[in-house]
Amino acid sequence: MPSAIAPITNRFSQRVIRDVVGSLTVGIASGYAYWHMVHLPSIEQWRAYDKKVMAETKIIHDAWAAEQGK
């Protein structure tokens, strides 16, 4: 005897696949945005600071080495 309501077939697996794909898409997009908008600029700032400190340290070391050579 046919039912008046159509059977629900494969709804659960379709929903799971859609949820997994959506979660992966949002996660990867968020990671990419964080990497390029937060991480890389902070690394560039750190490298600029490190370069400045190394130049100052070299000046101090060269002055000390010249003084020791007298």
PDB file of N, CA and C in Angstrom:
ATOM      1  N   MET A   1       0.832  -1.172   0.000  1.00  0.00           N
ATOM      2  CA  MET A   1       0.000   0.000   0.000  1.00  0.00           C
ATOM      3  C   MET A   1       0.881   1.241   0.000  1.00  0.00           C
ATOM      4  N   PRO A   2       0.782   2.076  -0.996  1.00  0.00           N
ATOM      5  CA  PRO A   2       1.611   3.273  -1.076  1.00  0.00           C
ATOM      6  C   PRO A   2       1.256   4.269   0.027  1.00  0.00           C
ATOM      7  N   SER A   3       2.277   4.932   0.488  1.00  0.00           N
ATOM      8  CA  SER A   3       2.098   5.913   1.560  1.00  0.00           C
ATOM      9  C   SER A   3       1.781   7.279   0.961  1.00  0.00           C
ATOM     10  N   ALA A   4       1.029   8.066   1.700  1.00  0.00           N
ATOM     11  CA  ALA A   4       0.699   9.408   1.248  1.00  0.00           C
ATOM     12  C   ALA A   4       1.891  10.339   1.397  1.00  0.00           C
ATOM     13  N   ILE A   5       2.832   9.963   2.257  1.00  0.00           N
ATOM     14  CA  ILE A   5       4.030  10.786   2.470  1.00  0.00           C
ATOM     15  C   ILE A   5       5.200  10.087   1.790  1.00  0.00           C
ATOM     16  N   ALA A   6       5.962  10.835   1.010  1.00  0.00           N
ATOM     17  CA  ALA A   6       7.110  10.256   0.314  1.00  0.00           C
ATOM     18  C   ALA A   6       8.179   9.856   1.328  1.00  0.00           C
ATOM     19  N   PRO A   7       8.812   8.727   1.106  1.00  0.00           N
ATOM     20  CA  PRO A   7       9.844   8.296   2.041  1.00  0.00           C
ATOM     21  C   PRO A   7      11.060   9.229   1.999  1.00  0.00           C
ATOM     22  N   ILE A   8      11.673   9.402   3.149  1.00  0.00           N
ATOM     23  CA  ILE A   8      12.882  10.218   3.240  1.00  0.00           C
ATOM     24  C   ILE A   8      14.061   9.287   2.979  1.00  0.00           C
ATOM     25  N   THR A   9      14.703   9.491   1.861  1.00  0.00           N
ATOM     26  CA  THR A   9      15.812   8.611   1.508  1.00  0.00           C
ATOM     27  C   THR A   9      17.100   9.414   1.425  1.00  0.00           C
ATOM     28  N   ASN A  10      18.112   8.918   2.087  1.00  0.00           N
ATOM     29  CA  ASN A  10      19.464   9.446   1.978  1.00  0.00           C
ATOM     30  C   ASN A  10      19.605  10.873   2.508  1.00  0.00           C
ATOM     31  N   ARG A  11      18.669  11.361   3.304  1.00  0.00           N
ATOM     32  CA  ARG A  11      18.733  12.736   3.812  1.00  0.00           C
ATOM     33  C   ARG A  11      19.873  12.900   4.810  1.00  0.00           C
ATOM     34  N   PHE A  12      20.074  11.899   5.673  1.00  0.00           N
ATOM     35  CA  PHE A  12      21.100  12.009   6.701  1.00  0.00           C
ATOM     36  C   PHE A  12      22.490  12.099   6.084  1.00  0.00           C
ATOM     37  N   SER A  13      22.798  11.204   5.150  1.00  0.00           N
ATOM     38  CA  SER A  13      24.140  11.212   4.554  1.00  0.00           C
ATOM     39  C   SER A  13      24.360  12.478   3.730  1.00  0.00           C
ATOM     40  N   GLN A  14      23.341  12.975   3.063  1.00  0.00           N
ATOM     41  CA  GLN A  14      23.477  14.219   2.316  1.00  0.00           C
ATOM     42  C   GLN A  14      23.758  15.380   3.263  1.00  0.00           C
ATOM     43  N   ARG A  15      23.084  15.402   4.393  1.00  0.00           N
ATOM     44  CA  ARG A  15      23.284  16.466   5.376  1.00  0.00           C
ATOM     45  C   ARG A  15      24.690  16.397   5.973  1.00  0.00           C
ATOM     46  N   VAL A  16      25.153  15.195   6.273  1.00  0.00           N
ATOM     47  CA  VAL A  16      26.500  15.034   6.831  1.00  0.00           C
ATOM     48  C   VAL A  16      27.545  15.504   5.832  1.00  0.00           C
ATOM     49  N   ILE A  17      27.403  15.109   4.586  1.00  0.00           N
ATOM     50  CA  ILE A  17      28.362  15.521   3.556  1.00  0.00           C
ATOM     51  C   ILE A  17      28.346  17.039   3.401  1.00  0.00           C
ATOM     52  N   ARG A  18      27.160  17.635   3.376  1.00  0.00           N
ATOM     53  CA  ARG A  18      27.056  19.081   3.241  1.00  0.00           C
ATOM     54  C   ARG A  18      27.691  19.785   4.440  1.00  0.00           C
ATOM     55  N   ASP A  19      27.480  19.278   5.640  1.00  0.00           N
ATOM     56  CA  ASP A  19      28.064  19.875   6.840  1.00  0.00           C
ATOM     57  C   ASP A  19      29.589  19.766   6.831  1.00  0.00           C
ATOM     58  N   VAL A  20      30.108  18.609   6.447  1.00  0.00           N
ATOM     59  CA  VAL A  20      31.556  18.417   6.412  1.00  0.00           C
ATOM     60  C   VAL A  20      32.192  19.331   5.363  1.00  0.00           C
ATOM     61  N   VAL A  21      31.616  19.375   4.181  1.00  0.00           N
ATOM     62  CA  VAL A  21      32.158  20.227   3.121  1.00  0.00           C
ATOM     63  C   VAL A  21      32.082  21.697   3.526  1.00  0.00           C
ATOM     64  N   GLY A  22      30.964  22.112   4.105  1.00  0.00           N
ATOM     65  CA  GLY A  22      30.836  23.497   4.555  1.00  0.00           C
ATOM     66  C   GLY A  22      31.833  23.840   5.645  1.00  0.00           C
ATOM     67  N   SER A  23      32.022  22.940   6.595  1.00  0.00           N
ATOM     68  CA  SER A  23      32.973  23.171   7.685  1.00  0.00           C
ATOM     69  C   SER A  23      34.403  23.273   7.155  1.00  0.00           C
ATOM     70  N   LEU A  24      34.763  22.385   6.255  1.00  0.00           N
ATOM     71  CA  LEU A  24      36.106  22.442   5.677  1.00  0.00           C
ATOM     72  C   LEU A  24      36.319  23.736   4.891  1.00  0.00           C
ATOM     73  N   THR A  25      35.319  24.149   4.150  1.00  0.00           N
ATOM     74  CA  THR A  25      35.426  25.375   3.364  1.00  0.00           C
ATOM     75  C   THR A  25      35.618  26.584   4.266  1.00  0.00           C
ATOM     76  N   VAL A  26      34.796  26.699   5.298  1.00  0.00           N
ATOM     77  CA  VAL A  26      34.912  27.829   6.223  1.00  0.00           C
ATOM     78  C   VAL A  26      36.242  27.771   6.976  1.00  0.00           C
ATOM     79  N   GLY A  27      36.661  26.600   7.397  1.00  0.00           N
ATOM     80  CA  GLY A  27      37.923  26.458   8.122  1.00  0.00           C
ATOM     81  C   GLY A  27      39.124  26.823   7.283  1.00  0.00           C
ATOM     82  N   ILE A  28      39.164  26.348   6.056  1.00  0.00           N
ATOM     83  CA  ILE A  28      40.291  26.653   5.177  1.00  0.00           C
ATOM     84  C   ILE A  28      40.306  28.136   4.823  1.00  0.00           C
ATOM     85  N   ALA A  29      39.158  28.708   4.552  1.00  0.00           N
ATOM     86  CA  ALA A  29      39.087  30.141   4.239  1.00  0.00           C
ATOM     87  C   ALA A  29      39.525  30.979   5.439  1.00  0.00           C
ATOM     88  N   SER A  30      39.120  30.583   6.633  1.00  0.00           N
ATOM     89  CA  SER A  30      39.519  31.316   7.841  1.00  0.00           C
ATOM     90  C   SER A  30      41.025  31.201   8.074  1.00  0.00           C
ATOM     91  N   GLY A  31      41.567  30.022   7.890  1.00  0.00           N
ATOM     92  CA  GLY A  31      43.004  29.833   8.047  1.00  0.00           C
ATOM     93  C   GLY A  31      43.803  30.649   7.043  1.00  0.00           C
ATOM     94  N   TYR A  32      43.357  30.675   5.814  1.00  0.00           N
ATOM     95  CA  TYR A  32      44.023  31.455   4.770  1.00  0.00           C
ATOM     96  C   TYR A  32      43.976  32.939   5.108  1.00  0.00           C
ATOM     97  N   ALA A  33      42.805  33.419   5.541  1.00  0.00           N
ATOM     98  CA  ALA A  33      42.662  34.835   5.900  1.00  0.00           C
ATOM     99  C   ALA A  33      43.563  35.181   7.079  1.00  0.00           C
ATOM    100  N   TYR A  34      43.601  34.339   8.108  1.00  0.00           N
ATOM    101  CA  TYR A  34      44.465  34.593   9.259  1.00  0.00           C
ATOM    102  C   TYR A  34      45.928  34.636   8.838  1.00  0.00           C
ATOM    103  N   TRP A  35      46.333  33.676   8.022  1.00  0.00           N
ATOM    104  CA  TRP A  35      47.725  33.581   7.618  1.00  0.00           C
ATOM    105  C   TRP A  35      48.174  34.842   6.887  1.00  0.00           C
ATOM    106  N   HIS A  36      47.350  35.311   5.950  1.00  0.00           N
ATOM    107  CA  HIS A  36      47.757  36.443   5.119  1.00  0.00           C
ATOM    108  C   HIS A  36      47.440  37.803   5.737  1.00  0.00           C
ATOM    109  N   MET A  37      46.478  37.874   6.644  1.00  0.00           N
ATOM    110  CA  MET A  37      46.096  39.164   7.208  1.00  0.00           C
ATOM    111  C   MET A  37      46.690  39.412   8.595  1.00  0.00           C
ATOM    112  N   VAL A  38      47.096  38.364   9.306  1.00  0.00           N
ATOM    113  CA  VAL A  38      47.613  38.533  10.666  1.00  0.00           C
ATOM    114  C   VAL A  38      49.039  38.000  10.776  1.00  0.00           C
ATOM    115  N   HIS A  39      49.246  36.754  10.415  1.00  0.00           N
ATOM    116  CA  HIS A  39      50.530  36.101  10.662  1.00  0.00           C
ATOM    117  C   HIS A  39      51.673  36.716   9.849  1.00  0.00           C
ATOM    118  N   LEU A  40      51.532  36.787   8.541  1.00  0.00           N
ATOM    119  CA  LEU A  40      52.624  37.289   7.709  1.00  0.00           C
ATOM    120  C   LEU A  40      52.987  38.742   8.016  1.00  0.00           C
ATOM    121  N   PRO A  41      52.017  39.654   8.222  1.00  0.00           N
ATOM    122  CA  PRO A  41      52.412  41.013   8.609  1.00  0.00           C
ATOM    123  C   PRO A  41      53.163  41.067   9.944  1.00  0.00           C
ATOM    124  N   SER A  42      52.775  40.238  10.908  1.00  0.00           N
ATOM    125  CA  SER A  42      53.486  40.247  12.185  1.00  0.00           C
ATOM    126  C   SER A  42      54.896  39.703  12.025  1.00  0.00           C
ATOM    127  N   ILE A  43      55.088  38.727  11.155  1.00  0.00           N
ATOM    128  CA  ILE A  43      56.427  38.191  10.892  1.00  0.00           C
ATOM    129  C   ILE A  43      57.296  39.257  10.232  1.00  0.00           C
ATOM    130  N   GLU A  44      56.723  40.033   9.314  1.00  0.00           N
ATOM    131  CA  GLU A  44      57.480  41.109   8.672  1.00  0.00           C
ATOM    132  C   GLU A  44      57.895  42.163   9.689  1.00  0.00           C
ATOM    133  N   GLN A  45      57.024  42.497  10.630  1.00  0.00           N
ATOM    134  CA  GLN A  45      57.384  43.447  11.686  1.00  0.00           C
ATOM    135  C   GLN A  45      58.507  42.882  12.541  1.00  0.00           C
ATOM    136  N   TRP A  46      58.411  41.617  12.877  1.00  0.00           N
ATOM    137  CA  TRP A  46      59.447  40.990  13.692  1.00  0.00           C
ATOM    138  C   TRP A  46      60.783  40.985  12.960  1.00  0.00           C
ATOM    139  N   ARG A  47      60.771  40.687  11.669  1.00  0.00           N
ATOM    140  CA  ARG A  47      62.013  40.663  10.896  1.00  0.00           C
ATOM    141  C   ARG A  47      62.632  42.049  10.800  1.00  0.00           C
ATOM    142  N   ALA A  48      61.799  43.088  10.628  1.00  0.00           N
ATOM    143  CA  ALA A  48      62.318  44.454  10.582  1.00  0.00           C
ATOM    144  C   ALA A  48      62.956  44.828  11.921  1.00  0.00           C
ATOM    145  N   TYR A  49      62.309  44.469  13.024  1.00  0.00           N
ATOM    146  CA  TYR A  49      62.863  44.747  14.349  1.00  0.00           C
ATOM    147  C   TYR A  49      64.164  43.982  14.561  1.00  0.00           C
ATOM    148  N   ASP A  50      64.185  42.726  14.160  1.00  0.00           N
ATOM    149  CA  ASP A  50      65.384  41.906  14.316  1.00  0.00           C
ATOM    150  C   ASP A  50      66.537  42.486  13.501  1.00  0.00           C
ATOM    151  N   LYS A  51      66.242  42.954  12.304  1.00  0.00           N
ATOM    152  CA  LYS A  51      67.273  43.556  11.455  1.00  0.00           C
ATOM    153  C   LYS A  51      67.853  44.806  12.116  1.00  0.00           C
ATOM    154  N   LYS A  52      66.973  45.620  12.705  1.00  0.00           N
ATOM    155  CA  LYS A  52      67.406  46.834  13.394  1.00  0.00           C
ATOM    156  C   LYS A  52      68.295  46.491  14.599  1.00  0.00           C
ATOM    157  N   VAL A  53      67.876  45.518  15.388  1.00  0.00           N
ATOM    158  CA  VAL A  53      68.647  45.125  16.575  1.00  0.00           C
ATOM    159  C   VAL A  53      69.999  44.548  16.166  1.00  0.00           C
ATOM    160  N   MET A  54      70.024  43.744  15.122  1.00  0.00           N
ATOM    161  CA  MET A  54      71.289  43.161  14.668  1.00  0.00           C
ATOM    162  C   MET A  54      72.249  44.250  14.175  1.00  0.00           C
ATOM    163  N   ALA A  55      71.731  45.275  13.505  1.00  0.00           N
ATOM    164  CA  ALA A  55      72.587  46.372  13.046  1.00  0.00           C
ATOM    165  C   ALA A  55      73.162  47.127  14.245  1.00  0.00           C
ATOM    166  N   GLU A  56      72.332  47.390  15.259  1.00  0.00           N
ATOM    167  CA  GLU A  56      72.819  48.062  16.469  1.00  0.00           C
ATOM    168  C   GLU A  56      73.856  47.211  17.184  1.00  0.00           C
ATOM    169  N   THR A  57      73.624  45.920  17.262  1.00  0.00           N
ATOM    170  CA  THR A  57      74.565  45.013  17.923  1.00  0.00           C
ATOM    171  C   THR A  57      75.887  44.974  17.176  1.00  0.00           C
ATOM    172  N   LYS A  58      75.832  44.993  15.845  1.00  0.00           N
ATOM    173  CA  LYS A  58      77.062  44.981  15.052  1.00  0.00           C
ATOM    174  C   LYS A  58      77.864  46.249  15.292  1.00  0.00           C
ATOM    175  N   ILE A  59      77.202  47.396  15.384  1.00  0.00           N
ATOM    176  CA  ILE A  59      77.905  48.655  15.656  1.00  0.00           C
ATOM    177  C   ILE A  59      78.607  48.579  17.010  1.00  0.00           C
ATOM    178  N   ILE A  60      77.890  48.097  18.022  1.00  0.00           N
ATOM    179  CA  ILE A  60      78.463  47.987  19.358  1.00  0.00           C
ATOM    180  C   ILE A  60      79.631  46.998  19.353  1.00  0.00           C
ATOM    181  N   HIS A  61      79.454  45.869  18.699  1.00  0.00           N
ATOM    182  CA  HIS A  61      80.520  44.867  18.654  1.00  0.00           C
ATOM    183  C   HIS A  61      81.742  45.387  17.914  1.00  0.00           C
ATOM    184  N   ASP A  62      81.527  46.086  16.792  1.00  0.00           N
ATOM    185  CA  ASP A  62      82.660  46.619  16.040  1.00  0.00           C
ATOM    186  C   ASP A  62      83.429  47.654  16.852  1.00  0.00           C
ATOM    187  N   ALA A  63      82.709  48.479  17.595  1.00  0.00           N
ATOM    188  CA  ALA A  63      83.357  49.469  18.448  1.00  0.00           C
ATOM    189  C   ALA A  63      84.177  48.763  19.537  1.00  0.00           C
ATOM    190  N   TRP A  64      83.622  47.739  20.119  1.00  0.00           N
ATOM    191  CA  TRP A  64      84.337  46.983  21.167  1.00  0.00           C
ATOM    192  C   TRP A  64      85.566  46.301  20.579  1.00  0.00           C
ATOM    193  N   ALA A  65      85.413  45.702  19.400  1.00  0.00           N
ATOM    194  CA  ALA A  65      86.547  45.009  18.765  1.00  0.00           C
ATOM    195  C   ALA A  65      87.655  45.982  18.411  1.00  0.00           C
ATOM    196  N   ALA A  66      87.282  47.172  17.956  1.00  0.00           N
ATOM    197  CA  ALA A  66      88.296  48.187  17.621  1.00  0.00           C
ATOM    198  C   ALA A  66      89.017  48.626  18.875  1.00  0.00           C
ATOM    199  N   GLU A  67      88.287  48.757  19.965  1.00  0.00           N
ATOM    200  CA  GLU A  67      88.889  49.155  21.239  1.00  0.00           C
ATOM    201  C   GLU A  67      89.837  48.079  21.759  1.00  0.00           C
ATOM    202  N   GLN A  68      89.493  46.831  21.569  1.00  0.00           N
ATOM    203  CA  GLN A  68      90.328  45.731  22.030  1.00  0.00           C
ATOM    204  C   GLN A  68      91.594  45.597  21.190  1.00  0.00           C
ATOM    205  N   GLY A  69      91.529  46.042  19.957  1.00  0.00           N
ATOM    206  CA  GLY A  69      92.660  45.929  19.041  1.00  0.00           C
ATOM    207  C   GLY A  69      93.730  46.961  19.273  1.00  0.00           C
ATOM    208  N   LYS A  70      93.483  47.987  20.083  1.00  0.00           N
ATOM    209  CA  LYS A  70      94.462  49.046  20.307  1.00  0.00           C
ATOM    210  C   LYS A  70      95.687  48.562  20.985  1.00  0.00           C
TER     211      LYS A  70
END
